[in-house]
mmCIF file of C-alpha atoms and ligand atoms in Angstrom:
data_model
loop_
_atom_site.group_PDB
_atom_site.id
_atom_site.type_symbol
_atom_site.label_atom_id
_atom_site.label_comp_id
_atom_site.label_asym_id
_atom_site.label_seq_id
_atom_site.Cartn_x
_atom_site.Cartn_y
_atom_site.Cartn_z
ATOM 1 C CA MET A 1 -28.013 121.448 -46.962
ATOM 2 C CA ILE A 2 -28.626 122.854 -50.463
ATOM 3 C CA ASP A 3 -25.204 124.495 -50.468
ATOM 4 C CA LYS A 4 -23.615 121.258 -49.435
ATOM 5 C CA GLN A 5 -25.323 119.382 -52.272
ATOM 6 C CA ARG A 6 -24.193 121.978 -54.798
ATOM 7 C CA HIS A 7 -20.648 121.820 -53.430
ATOM 8 C CA LEU A 8 -20.734 118.068 -53.478
ATOM 9 C CA SER A 9 -22.051 117.713 -56.981
ATOM 10 C CA ARG A 10 -19.282 120.048 -58.172
ATOM 11 C CA ARG A 11 -16.797 117.860 -56.366
ATOM 12 C CA GLU A 12 -18.420 114.741 -57.763
ATOM 13 C CA LEU A 13 -18.289 116.187 -61.290
ATOM 14 C CA LEU A 14 -14.608 116.900 -60.822
ATOM 15 C CA ARG A 15 -14.022 113.365 -59.626
ATOM 16 C CA GLN A 16 -15.905 111.864 -62.576
ATOM 17 C CA THR A 17 -14.113 114.054 -65.123
ATOM 18 C CA THR A 18 -10.771 113.072 -63.669
ATOM 19 C CA ALA A 19 -11.726 109.400 -63.653
ATOM 20 C CA ALA A 20 -12.957 109.563 -67.275
ATOM 21 C CA GLY A 21 -9.681 111.182 -68.339
ATOM 22 C CA VAL A 22 -7.671 108.471 -66.648
ATOM 23 C CA ALA A 23 -9.815 105.726 -68.196
ATOM 24 C CA ALA A 24 -9.567 107.179 -71.704
ATOM 25 C CA ALA A 25 -5.828 107.485 -71.448
ATOM 26 C CA THR A 26 -5.322 103.920 -70.302
ATOM 27 C CA THR A 27 -7.684 101.108 -71.155
ATOM 28 C CA PHE A 28 -11.362 100.096 -71.075
ATOM 29 C CA VAL A 29 -12.865 100.340 -67.574
ATOM 30 C CA PRO A 30 -16.265 98.680 -67.071
ATOM 31 C CA MET A 31 -18.961 101.092 -65.824
ATOM 32 C CA ARG A 32 -19.912 98.866 -62.897
ATOM 33 C CA PRO A 33 -17.101 96.581 -61.774
ATOM 34 C CA ALA A 34 -17.967 93.034 -60.652
ATOM 35 C CA ILE A 35 -19.139 93.132 -57.074
ATOM 36 C CA GLY A 36 -16.177 91.133 -55.814
ATOM 37 C CA GLN A 37 -13.820 93.805 -57.176
ATOM 38 C CA GLN A 38 -15.599 96.744 -55.605
ATOM 39 C CA ALA A 39 -14.137 98.817 -52.803
ATOM 40 C CA LYS A 40 -14.718 97.832 -49.229
ATOM 41 C CA VAL A 41 -18.246 98.235 -47.888
ATOM 42 C CA LYS A 42 -18.318 101.224 -45.549
ATOM 43 C CA ILE A 43 -20.254 101.087 -42.294
ATOM 44 C CA GLY A 44 -20.469 104.317 -40.336
ATOM 45 C CA LEU A 45 -20.849 104.060 -36.571
ATOM 46 C CA LEU A 46 -22.053 107.125 -34.702
ATOM 47 C CA LEU A 47 -21.688 106.090 -31.072
ATOM 48 C CA PRO A 48 -20.486 107.621 -27.799
ATOM 49 C CA TYR A 49 -16.876 106.708 -27.058
ATOM 50 C CA THR A 50 -16.448 109.374 -24.383
ATOM 51 C CA GLY A 51 -18.674 110.679 -21.594
ATOM 52 C CA THR A 52 -21.397 109.095 -19.493
ATOM 53 C CA TYR A 53 -22.473 106.671 -22.257
ATOM 54 C CA ALA A 54 -18.938 105.662 -23.360
ATOM 55 C CA ALA A 55 -19.160 102.088 -22.022
ATOM 56 C CA LEU A 56 -22.394 101.576 -23.966
ATOM 57 C CA GLY A 57 -20.799 102.695 -27.234
ATOM 58 C CA HIS A 58 -17.772 100.454 -26.705
ATOM 59 C CA ASN A 59 -19.872 97.388 -25.956
ATOM 60 C CA ILE A 60 -22.068 97.922 -29.027
ATOM 61 C CA THR A 61 -18.961 98.321 -31.207
ATOM 62 C CA ASP A 62 -17.051 95.369 -29.780
ATOM 63 C CA ALA A 63 -20.046 93.062 -30.077
ATOM 64 C CA MET A 64 -20.512 94.146 -33.705
ATOM 65 C CA LYS A 65 -16.863 93.264 -34.308
ATOM 66 C CA LEU A 66 -17.455 89.877 -32.700
ATOM 67 C CA GLY A 67 -20.458 89.236 -34.951
ATOM 68 C CA PHE A 68 -18.441 90.202 -38.017
ATOM 69 C CA ALA A 69 -15.463 88.082 -36.967
ATOM 70 C CA GLU A 70 -17.708 85.055 -36.514
ATOM 71 C CA ALA A 71 -18.803 85.521 -40.140
ATOM 72 C CA GLY A 72 -15.191 85.617 -41.365
ATOM 73 C CA ASN A 73 -15.106 89.420 -41.530
ATOM 74 C CA LYS A 74 -16.924 89.443 -44.861
ATOM 75 C CA MET A 75 -20.455 90.390 -45.808
ATOM 76 C CA GLY A 76 -21.895 89.137 -49.067
ATOM 77 C CA GLY A 77 -18.373 88.037 -49.954
ATOM 78 C CA ARG A 78 -16.999 91.563 -49.594
ATOM 79 C CA GLU A 79 -14.563 93.127 -47.206
ATOM 80 C CA PHE A 80 -15.745 96.086 -45.196
ATOM 81 C CA GLU A 81 -14.491 98.846 -42.955
ATOM 82 C CA LEU A 82 -16.016 100.420 -39.871
ATOM 83 C CA ILE A 83 -15.809 104.192 -39.707
ATOM 84 C CA GLN A 84 -16.247 105.100 -36.044
ATOM 85 C CA LEU A 85 -17.224 108.607 -34.994
ATOM 86 C CA ASP A 86 -17.637 109.724 -31.383
ATOM 87 C CA SER A 87 -21.149 111.126 -31.013
ATOM 88 C CA GLU A 88 -20.250 112.419 -27.528
ATOM 89 C CA ALA A 89 -23.970 111.750 -26.872
ATOM 90 C CA ASP A 90 -24.426 115.352 -27.960
ATOM 91 C CA PRO A 91 -27.596 116.141 -29.948
ATOM 92 C CA ALA A 92 -26.166 119.555 -30.904
ATOM 93 C CA LYS A 93 -23.419 117.819 -32.900
ATOM 94 C CA ALA A 94 -25.608 115.031 -34.286
ATOM 95 C CA ALA A 95 -26.542 116.556 -37.650
ATOM 96 C CA ALA A 96 -22.957 117.538 -38.466
ATOM 97 C CA ASN A 97 -21.675 114.131 -37.382
ATOM 98 C CA THR A 98 -24.289 112.300 -39.451
ATOM 99 C CA ASN A 99 -23.359 114.366 -42.493
ATOM 100 C CA LYS A 100 -19.685 113.572 -41.934
ATOM 101 C CA LEU A 101 -20.539 109.901 -42.324
ATOM 102 C CA ILE A 102 -23.201 110.008 -45.035
ATOM 103 C CA VAL A 103 -21.956 112.872 -47.212
ATOM 104 C CA GLY A 104 -18.289 113.001 -46.226
ATOM 105 C CA ALA A 105 -17.322 109.337 -45.851
ATOM 106 C CA LYS A 106 -20.122 108.121 -48.187
ATOM 107 C CA VAL A 107 -20.939 105.172 -45.988
ATOM 108 C CA ASP A 108 -23.070 102.363 -47.394
ATOM 109 C CA PHE A 109 -24.716 101.730 -44.026
ATOM 110 C CA LEU A 110 -25.108 103.831 -40.907
ATOM 111 C CA SER A 111 -25.521 102.569 -37.348
ATOM 112 C CA GLY A 112 -25.812 103.934 -33.802
ATOM 113 C CA PRO A 113 -26.532 105.980 -31.726
ATOM 114 C CA VAL A 114 -27.093 105.519 -27.982
ATOM 115 C CA HIS A 115 -28.750 108.856 -27.144
ATOM 116 C CA SER A 116 -32.328 109.501 -28.294
ATOM 117 C CA GLY A 117 -31.661 113.179 -29.064
ATOM 118 C CA VAL A 118 -28.826 112.157 -31.391
ATOM 119 C CA ALA A 119 -31.103 109.525 -32.977
ATOM 120 C CA MET A 120 -33.755 112.086 -33.917
ATOM 121 C CA ALA A 121 -31.271 114.175 -35.932
ATOM 122 C CA MET A 122 -29.530 111.137 -37.393
ATOM 123 C CA ALA A 123 -32.725 109.390 -38.510
ATOM 124 C CA LYS A 124 -34.086 112.544 -40.129
ATOM 125 C CA ILE A 125 -31.004 112.986 -42.313
ATOM 126 C CA ALA A 126 -30.671 109.262 -43.038
ATOM 127 C CA ARG A 127 -34.281 109.167 -44.159
ATOM 128 C CA GLU A 128 -33.768 112.118 -46.506
ATOM 129 C CA GLU A 129 -30.556 110.643 -47.928
ATOM 130 C CA GLY A 130 -31.914 107.085 -48.200
ATOM 131 C CA THR A 131 -28.955 105.536 -46.352
ATOM 132 C CA ILE A 132 -29.888 102.206 -44.762
ATOM 133 C CA THR A 133 -29.635 102.909 -41.048
ATOM 134 C CA ILE A 134 -29.787 100.571 -38.086
ATOM 135 C CA ILE A 135 -30.454 102.146 -34.708
ATOM 136 C CA SER A 136 -28.492 99.980 -32.293
ATOM 137 C CA ASN A 137 -29.693 101.532 -29.043
ATOM 138 C CA ALA A 138 -31.590 104.837 -28.817
ATOM 139 C CA GLY A 139 -35.214 104.297 -27.833
ATOM 140 C CA ALA A 140 -36.760 107.528 -29.214
ATOM 141 C CA ASN A 141 -40.306 106.401 -30.025
ATOM 142 C CA ALA A 142 -40.615 108.665 -33.065
ATOM 143 C CA VAL A 143 -37.868 106.868 -34.981
ATOM 144 C CA THR A 144 -40.209 103.939 -35.598
ATOM 145 C CA ARG A 145 -43.397 105.987 -35.398
ATOM 146 C CA GLY A 146 -43.936 109.334 -37.180
ATOM 147 C CA MET A 147 -40.315 109.545 -38.375
ATOM 148 C CA CYS A 148 -40.130 105.960 -39.602
ATOM 149 C CA GLY A 149 -38.855 105.207 -43.074
ATOM 150 C CA PRO A 150 -38.284 102.166 -45.287
ATOM 151 C CA ASN A 151 -34.521 102.504 -44.786
ATOM 152 C CA ILE A 152 -34.649 102.966 -40.977
ATOM 153 C CA PHE A 153 -34.455 99.868 -38.750
ATOM 154 C CA ARG A 154 -34.019 99.495 -35.004
ATOM 155 C CA THR A 155 -32.426 96.426 -33.400
ATOM 156 C CA SER A 156 -32.836 97.659 -29.821
ATOM 157 C CA PHE A 157 -36.209 98.782 -28.377
ATOM 158 C CA SER A 158 -38.559 101.735 -28.219
ATOM 159 C CA SER A 159 -38.694 103.698 -24.944
ATOM 160 C CA TRP A 160 -42.374 102.873 -24.633
ATOM 161 C CA GLN A 161 -41.799 99.172 -25.160
ATOM 162 C CA VAL A 162 -39.544 98.553 -22.168
ATOM 163 C CA CYS A 163 -41.245 100.875 -19.655
ATOM 164 C CA PHE A 164 -44.987 100.501 -20.143
ATOM 165 C CA PRO A 165 -44.882 96.883 -18.806
ATOM 166 C CA MET A 166 -43.211 98.069 -15.585
ATOM 167 C CA GLY A 167 -46.093 100.465 -14.907
ATOM 168 C CA THR A 168 -48.537 97.576 -15.120
ATOM 169 C CA GLU A 169 -46.312 95.354 -12.981
ATOM 170 C CA MET A 170 -45.858 97.916 -10.193
ATOM 171 C CA ALA A 171 -49.604 98.542 -9.956
ATOM 172 C CA ARG A 172 -50.161 94.775 -9.883
ATOM 173 C CA ARG A 173 -47.888 94.666 -6.838
ATOM 174 C CA GLY A 174 -50.249 96.993 -5.016
ATOM 175 C CA LEU A 175 -48.089 100.123 -5.266
ATOM 176 C CA LYS A 176 -50.302 103.202 -5.450
ATOM 177 C CA ARG A 177 -48.175 106.389 -5.354
ATOM 178 C CA ALA A 178 -44.926 106.629 -7.272
ATOM 179 C CA VAL A 179 -42.299 109.249 -8.064
ATOM 180 C CA SER A 180 -40.404 109.071 -11.346
ATOM 181 C CA MET A 181 -36.949 110.485 -11.923
ATOM 182 C CA THR A 182 -34.803 110.812 -15.048
ATOM 183 C CA TRP A 183 -32.623 113.049 -17.181
ATOM 184 C CA ASN A 184 -34.422 115.853 -18.938
ATOM 185 C CA TYR A 185 -34.227 114.749 -22.571
ATOM 186 C CA ALA A 186 -36.349 112.788 -25.036
ATOM 187 C CA GLY A 187 -35.111 109.314 -24.034
ATOM 188 C CA GLY A 188 -35.626 109.878 -20.310
ATOM 189 C CA LYS A 189 -38.963 111.643 -20.609
ATOM 190 C CA GLU A 190 -40.369 108.994 -22.943
ATOM 191 C CA MET A 191 -39.350 106.217 -20.568
ATOM 192 C CA THR A 192 -40.911 107.783 -17.488
ATOM 193 C CA GLY A 193 -43.913 108.779 -19.637
ATOM 194 C CA ALA A 194 -44.467 105.162 -20.737
ATOM 195 C CA PHE A 195 -44.093 103.963 -17.156
ATOM 196 C CA ARG A 196 -46.683 106.531 -16.079
ATOM 197 C CA GLU A 197 -49.068 105.420 -18.834
ATOM 198 C CA GLY A 198 -48.892 101.790 -17.704
ATOM 199 C CA PHE A 199 -49.034 102.621 -13.990
ATOM 200 C CA GLU A 200 -51.964 105.030 -14.166
ATOM 201 C CA LYS A 201 -53.920 102.813 -16.561
ATOM 202 C CA ALA A 202 -53.669 100.095 -13.930
ATOM 203 C CA GLY A 203 -54.835 102.373 -11.106
ATOM 204 C CA GLY A 204 -51.606 103.924 -9.744
ATOM 205 C CA GLU A 205 -50.705 107.604 -9.526
ATOM 206 C CA VAL A 206 -47.427 109.348 -10.326
ATOM 207 C CA ILE A 207 -47.307 112.112 -7.720
ATOM 208 C CA LYS A 208 -44.141 113.779 -9.008
ATOM 209 C CA GLU A 209 -41.910 113.583 -12.090
ATOM 210 C CA ILE A 210 -38.386 114.746 -11.309
ATOM 211 C CA LEU A 211 -36.179 115.814 -14.225
ATOM 212 C CA VAL A 212 -32.472 116.599 -13.952
ATOM 213 C CA PRO A 213 -30.304 118.035 -16.748
ATOM 214 C CA PHE A 214 -28.396 115.508 -18.883
ATOM 215 C CA PRO A 215 -25.738 114.299 -18.043
ATOM 216 C CA ASN A 216 -25.733 115.715 -14.478
ATOM 217 C CA VAL A 217 -25.155 113.279 -11.635
ATOM 218 C CA GLU A 218 -25.776 115.570 -8.677
ATOM 219 C CA PHE A 219 -28.826 113.842 -7.215
ATOM 220 C CA GLN A 220 -28.723 114.778 -3.513
ATOM 221 C CA ALA A 221 -31.378 117.513 -3.535
ATOM 222 C CA ASN A 222 -33.767 115.276 -5.484
ATOM 223 C CA LEU A 223 -33.236 112.358 -3.133
ATOM 224 C CA THR A 224 -34.030 114.604 -0.188
ATOM 225 C CA GLU A 225 -37.247 115.621 -1.951
ATOM 226 C CA ILE A 226 -38.159 111.968 -2.571
ATOM 227 C CA ALA A 227 -37.645 111.159 1.113
ATOM 228 C CA ALA A 228 -40.042 113.977 2.024
ATOM 229 C CA LEU A 229 -42.677 112.874 -0.517
ATOM 230 C CA LYS A 230 -42.713 109.312 0.906
ATOM 231 C CA PRO A 231 -44.019 107.555 -2.241
ATOM 232 C CA ASP A 232 -44.660 103.792 -2.302
ATOM 233 C CA ALA A 233 -41.907 103.408 -4.924
ATOM 234 C CA VAL A 234 -39.581 105.244 -7.283
ATOM 235 C CA PHE A 235 -39.257 104.490 -11.018
ATOM 236 C CA ALA A 236 -36.053 105.779 -12.644
ATOM 237 C CA PHE A 237 -34.305 105.883 -15.979
ATOM 238 C CA PHE A 238 -30.573 106.467 -15.955
ATOM 239 C CA ALA A 239 -27.899 104.582 -17.885
ATOM 240 C CA GLY A 240 -24.145 104.136 -18.032
ATOM 241 C CA ALA A 241 -22.066 106.133 -15.542
ATOM 242 C CA GLY A 242 -25.170 108.093 -14.471
ATOM 243 C CA ALA A 243 -26.972 104.868 -13.500
ATOM 244 C CA ILE A 244 -24.019 103.767 -11.385
ATOM 245 C CA LYS A 245 -24.015 107.060 -9.500
ATOM 246 C CA PHE A 246 -27.801 107.213 -9.056
ATOM 247 C CA VAL A 247 -28.187 103.693 -7.643
ATOM 248 C CA LYS A 248 -25.260 104.208 -5.255
ATOM 249 C CA ASP A 249 -26.557 107.591 -4.106
ATOM 250 C CA TYR A 250 -30.043 106.126 -3.607
ATOM 251 C CA GLY A 251 -28.558 103.454 -1.350
ATOM 252 C CA ASP A 252 -26.263 105.872 0.488
ATOM 253 C CA ALA A 253 -29.217 108.200 1.174
ATOM 254 C CA GLY A 254 -30.825 105.307 3.061
ATOM 255 C CA LEU A 255 -33.832 105.292 0.730
ATOM 256 C CA LYS A 256 -33.649 101.746 -0.614
ATOM 257 C CA ALA A 257 -34.919 100.048 2.523
ATOM 258 C CA ARG A 258 -37.840 102.477 2.840
ATOM 259 C CA ILE A 259 -38.858 103.221 -0.757
ATOM 260 C CA PRO A 260 -38.247 100.384 -3.243
ATOM 261 C CA LEU A 261 -36.421 101.338 -6.417
ATOM 262 C CA TYR A 262 -37.694 100.262 -9.845
ATOM 263 C CA GLY A 263 -36.637 101.234 -13.326
ATOM 264 C CA SER A 264 -36.082 100.322 -16.925
ATOM 265 C CA GLY A 265 -33.287 97.761 -17.104
ATOM 266 C CA PHE A 266 -30.680 100.323 -18.170
ATOM 267 C CA LEU A 267 -30.479 101.265 -14.490
ATOM 268 C CA THR A 268 -28.683 97.998 -13.697
ATOM 269 C CA ASP A 269 -27.321 96.772 -17.048
ATOM 270 C CA GLY A 270 -23.548 96.784 -17.491
ATOM 271 C CA THR A 271 -23.325 98.569 -14.153
ATOM 272 C CA LEU A 272 -23.703 95.920 -11.438
ATOM 273 C CA ARG A 273 -20.043 95.440 -10.626
ATOM 274 C CA ALA A 274 -19.645 99.161 -9.896
ATOM 275 C CA GLN A 275 -22.991 99.464 -8.076
ATOM 276 C CA GLY A 276 -22.301 96.511 -5.780
ATOM 277 C CA GLU A 277 -24.604 96.033 -2.806
ATOM 278 C CA ALA A 278 -26.587 99.199 -3.612
ATOM 279 C CA ALA A 279 -28.210 97.496 -6.627
ATOM 280 C CA GLU A 280 -29.349 94.363 -4.786
ATOM 281 C CA GLY A 281 -33.144 94.025 -4.862
ATOM 282 C CA VAL A 282 -33.731 96.616 -7.587
ATOM 283 C CA PHE A 283 -36.487 95.502 -10.000
ATOM 284 C CA THR A 284 -36.328 96.455 -13.664
ATOM 285 C CA THR A 285 -37.894 95.585 -17.013
ATOM 286 C CA LEU A 286 -35.869 95.043 -20.165
ATOM 287 C CA HIS A 287 -35.728 93.013 -23.359
ATOM 288 C CA TYR A 288 -32.638 91.186 -22.085
ATOM 289 C CA ALA A 289 -31.184 89.673 -18.915
ATOM 290 C CA ASP A 290 -27.652 88.372 -18.312
ATOM 291 C CA SER A 291 -28.922 85.143 -16.824
ATOM 292 C CA LEU A 292 -31.252 84.058 -19.650
ATOM 293 C CA GLN A 293 -30.651 80.342 -19.991
ATOM 294 C CA LEU A 294 -30.850 80.286 -23.768
ATOM 295 C CA PRO A 295 -28.177 78.483 -25.823
ATOM 296 C CA ALA A 296 -27.672 81.644 -27.934
ATOM 297 C CA ASN A 297 -27.116 83.726 -24.792
ATOM 298 C CA ILE A 298 -24.760 81.304 -23.088
ATOM 299 C CA ARG A 299 -22.660 81.006 -26.231
ATOM 300 C CA PHE A 300 -22.661 84.760 -26.909
ATOM 301 C CA ARG A 301 -21.684 85.713 -23.351
ATOM 302 C CA ALA A 302 -18.753 83.288 -23.393
ATOM 303 C CA ALA A 303 -17.564 84.550 -26.810
ATOM 304 C CA PHE A 304 -17.872 88.228 -25.800
ATOM 305 C CA LYS A 305 -15.995 87.607 -22.562
ATOM 306 C CA GLN A 306 -13.232 85.819 -24.437
ATOM 307 C CA ALA A 307 -12.965 88.554 -27.078
ATOM 308 C CA THR A 308 -13.051 91.567 -24.745
ATOM 309 C CA GLY A 309 -12.394 90.369 -21.191
ATOM 310 C CA ARG A 310 -15.671 92.098 -20.209
ATOM 311 C CA ASP A 311 -19.155 90.833 -19.414
ATOM 312 C CA ALA A 312 -21.788 91.223 -22.117
ATOM 313 C CA ASP A 313 -24.825 93.399 -21.436
ATOM 314 C CA VAL A 314 -27.906 94.571 -23.326
ATOM 315 C CA TYR A 315 -25.847 97.015 -25.409
ATOM 316 C CA ALA A 316 -23.520 94.240 -26.549
ATOM 317 C CA VAL A 317 -26.514 92.101 -27.535
ATOM 318 C CA GLN A 318 -27.932 94.930 -29.640
ATOM 319 C CA GLY A 319 -24.571 95.460 -31.372
ATOM 320 C CA TYR A 320 -24.265 91.750 -32.077
ATOM 321 C CA ASP A 321 -27.764 91.563 -33.578
ATOM 322 C CA THR A 322 -26.986 94.634 -35.698
ATOM 323 C CA ALA A 323 -23.925 92.922 -37.179
ATOM 324 C CA ARG A 324 -25.890 89.755 -37.860
ATOM 325 C CA LEU A 325 -28.656 91.724 -39.544
ATOM 326 C CA LEU A 326 -26.153 93.379 -41.880
ATOM 327 C CA ILE A 327 -24.353 90.138 -42.667
ATOM 328 C CA GLY A 328 -27.573 88.235 -43.370
ATOM 329 C CA ALA A 329 -28.955 90.909 -45.688
ATOM 330 C CA MET A 330 -25.666 91.452 -47.523
ATOM 331 C CA ASP A 331 -25.241 87.713 -48.021
ATOM 332 C CA LYS A 332 -28.726 87.599 -49.556
ATOM 333 C CA VAL A 333 -27.867 90.256 -52.156
ATOM 334 C CA LYS A 334 -24.360 88.844 -52.690
ATOM 335 C CA GLY A 335 -22.744 92.048 -51.525
ATOM 336 C CA ASP A 336 -24.556 94.383 -53.906
ATOM 337 C CA THR A 337 -24.995 97.506 -51.771
ATOM 338 C CA GLY A 338 -26.876 99.113 -54.677
ATOM 339 C CA ALA A 339 -29.721 96.599 -54.314
ATOM 340 C CA THR A 340 -31.490 98.773 -51.750
ATOM 341 C CA LYS A 341 -34.951 97.291 -52.192
ATOM 342 C CA ALA A 342 -33.719 93.723 -51.868
ATOM 343 C CA LEU A 343 -31.567 94.640 -48.868
ATOM 344 C CA ILE A 344 -34.541 96.223 -47.105
ATOM 345 C CA GLY A 345 -36.703 93.203 -47.944
ATOM 346 C CA ALA A 346 -34.068 90.835 -46.552
ATOM 347 C CA MET A 347 -33.831 92.871 -43.360
ATOM 348 C CA GLU A 348 -37.596 92.923 -42.926
ATOM 349 C CA ASP A 349 -37.709 89.128 -43.281
ATOM 350 C CA THR A 350 -34.942 88.474 -40.749
ATOM 351 C CA ARG A 351 -35.860 86.204 -37.845
ATOM 352 C CA PHE A 352 -33.422 86.509 -34.953
ATOM 353 C CA ASP A 353 -32.292 83.686 -32.688
ATOM 354 C CA SER A 354 -30.729 86.242 -30.393
ATOM 355 C CA PRO A 355 -29.120 86.097 -26.939
ATOM 356 C CA ARG A 356 -32.262 87.996 -25.813
ATOM 357 C CA GLY A 357 -34.601 85.330 -27.271
ATOM 358 C CA SER A 358 -36.274 85.147 -30.658
ATOM 359 C CA TRP A 359 -37.548 88.360 -32.237
ATOM 360 C CA HIS A 360 -38.521 89.896 -35.560
ATOM 361 C CA PHE A 361 -39.290 93.346 -36.933
ATOM 362 C CA SER A 362 -42.711 94.957 -36.734
ATOM 363 C CA LYS A 363 -44.083 96.749 -39.811
ATOM 364 C CA SER A 364 -42.488 99.961 -38.538
ATOM 365 C CA HIS A 365 -39.074 98.183 -38.238
ATOM 366 C CA ASN A 366 -38.974 98.007 -34.420
ATOM 367 C CA PRO A 367 -38.329 94.677 -32.642
ATOM 368 C CA VAL A 368 -41.296 92.594 -31.517
ATOM 369 C CA GLN A 369 -39.815 91.023 -28.397
ATOM 370 C CA ASP A 370 -40.434 89.755 -24.873
ATOM 371 C CA VAL A 371 -39.846 92.176 -22.011
ATOM 372 C CA TYR A 372 -38.452 90.492 -18.916
ATOM 373 C CA LEU A 373 -38.972 91.353 -15.264
ATOM 374 C CA ARG A 374 -35.588 91.217 -13.537
ATOM 375 C CA GLU A 375 -34.357 91.525 -9.982
ATOM 376 C CA VAL A 376 -30.759 92.133 -8.980
ATOM 377 C CA LYS A 377 -29.707 89.095 -6.960
ATOM 378 C CA ASN A 378 -26.112 88.358 -5.957
ATOM 379 C CA GLY A 379 -24.756 90.822 -8.486
ATOM 380 C CA ASP A 380 -26.804 89.468 -11.385
ATOM 381 C CA ASN A 381 -29.915 90.642 -13.258
ATOM 382 C CA ALA A 382 -31.925 87.530 -12.477
ATOM 383 C CA VAL A 383 -35.038 86.838 -14.554
ATOM 384 C CA VAL A 384 -38.123 86.795 -12.345
ATOM 385 C CA GLY A 385 -40.495 86.294 -15.255
ATOM 386 C CA ILE A 386 -41.760 87.787 -18.488
ATOM 387 C CA ALA A 387 -43.391 91.140 -17.745
ATOM 388 C CA GLN A 388 -45.044 91.180 -21.169
ATOM 389 C CA LYS A 389 -44.712 88.754 -24.058
ATOM 390 C CA ALA A 390 -43.960 89.747 -27.651
ATOM 391 C CA VAL A 391 -44.323 93.475 -26.995
ATOM 392 C CA SER A 392 -44.836 95.461 -30.176
ATOM 393 C CA ASP A 393 -44.550 99.247 -30.137
ATOM 394 C CA PRO A 394 -47.811 100.715 -31.508
ATOM 395 C CA GLY A 395 -45.857 102.386 -34.327
ATOM 396 C CA THR A 396 -48.362 105.251 -34.279
ATOM 397 C CA GLY A 397 -48.034 107.527 -37.296
ATOM 398 C CA CYS A 398 -45.775 105.205 -39.276
ATOM 399 C CA GLY A 399 -47.170 104.636 -42.728
ATOM 400 C CA LEU A 400 -45.084 101.594 -43.691
ATOM 401 C CA ALA A 401 -47.427 98.923 -45.011
HETATM 402 C C1 BEZ B 1 -31.725 106.751 -25.025
HETATM 403 O O1 BEZ B 1 -31.342 107.937 -25.013
HETATM 404 O O2 BEZ B 1 -32.668 106.395 -25.742
HETATM 405 C C2 BEZ B 1 -31.022 105.746 -24.190
HETATM 406 C C3 BEZ B 1 -29.759 105.999 -23.700
HETATM 407 C C4 BEZ B 1 -29.116 105.038 -22.926
HETATM 408 C C5 BEZ B 1 -29.715 103.824 -22.667
HETATM 409 C C6 BEZ B 1 -30.977 103.573 -23.159
HETATM 410 C C7 BEZ B 1 -31.639 104.534 -23.920
#
């Protein structure tokens, strides 16, 4: 890091010297050109475009593009460019990838990722560098708790926020013994951990927590174990291609009729077409549902379908809200990316009329939002009710006033 800064400042010095020489030899160049004449605003996107989370990354990106297009592809009167980098959902590459965008491409804003492990590395660097960063999916609790920062915002959810309500709900339904199952990484473990917290607080017991390596999709041995344990229910977190495989395998193993399947909504979001009959009757909690009869949702789903030929899902909604957040804040400061304090203030004040319903930021910059209870019915995530209203992550350890 120190080496890089030294190398960079040498490079920067070289650039400035060259620029000064050119200016002196030609004509007067103002120190800070009028905002309208500045270069394009750069927005770095660190998202998965390959691998098990590829569909999630594409939907976030395409919905951002839709949001930008609806605003005339300008923010604060300025043109912009998206610099897309494939995160490969690989935490081991996250620091290098983040540096490529912040230090290498010198982005004005950073957004992404999908994977919580990537988010931890990305948020740490972004906080140190002061780059305004909008987490458009990853639920890692710490990002808006102990690792929070004035320049770090999240337009998606915290892992705790979407899973704790399902624990309460399952206990309310009289379920007593549950097994949880997920991938063995921060995002998965936090989701099953939050479910456990809610379930056990309400009188249930998690008799076994099954962890499989990310992004493995060989579930047979675990499903055999679940059958032998005979719990009242299973709670699972998987997403993307892994969720498709898990739900189908669960059905094929003949478990669905005997042991009801529950999960966070990622288990059935953007996946229903591929899961088919196997997903019918699965209950999940999430801050979004396809079938929400809100004008903003109906309009957004039609526009996304027209733009991409695909159905919108929770990831698309998060991308869309991210674009609208950026546009709103940049419009407020008339495109002055140097006005960091004003930009942050504008973001904090944003009130969203989103396809998911209305929401705003908590003090730790995480959404305060309703969490819906959904059931898959006729190939749709139908809203059964609101599992918990205006859920706010506790933001433990975040010192933002
Ligand atoms: C996560 O790693 O936080 C995550 C990944 C996919 C969907 C939802 C959350």
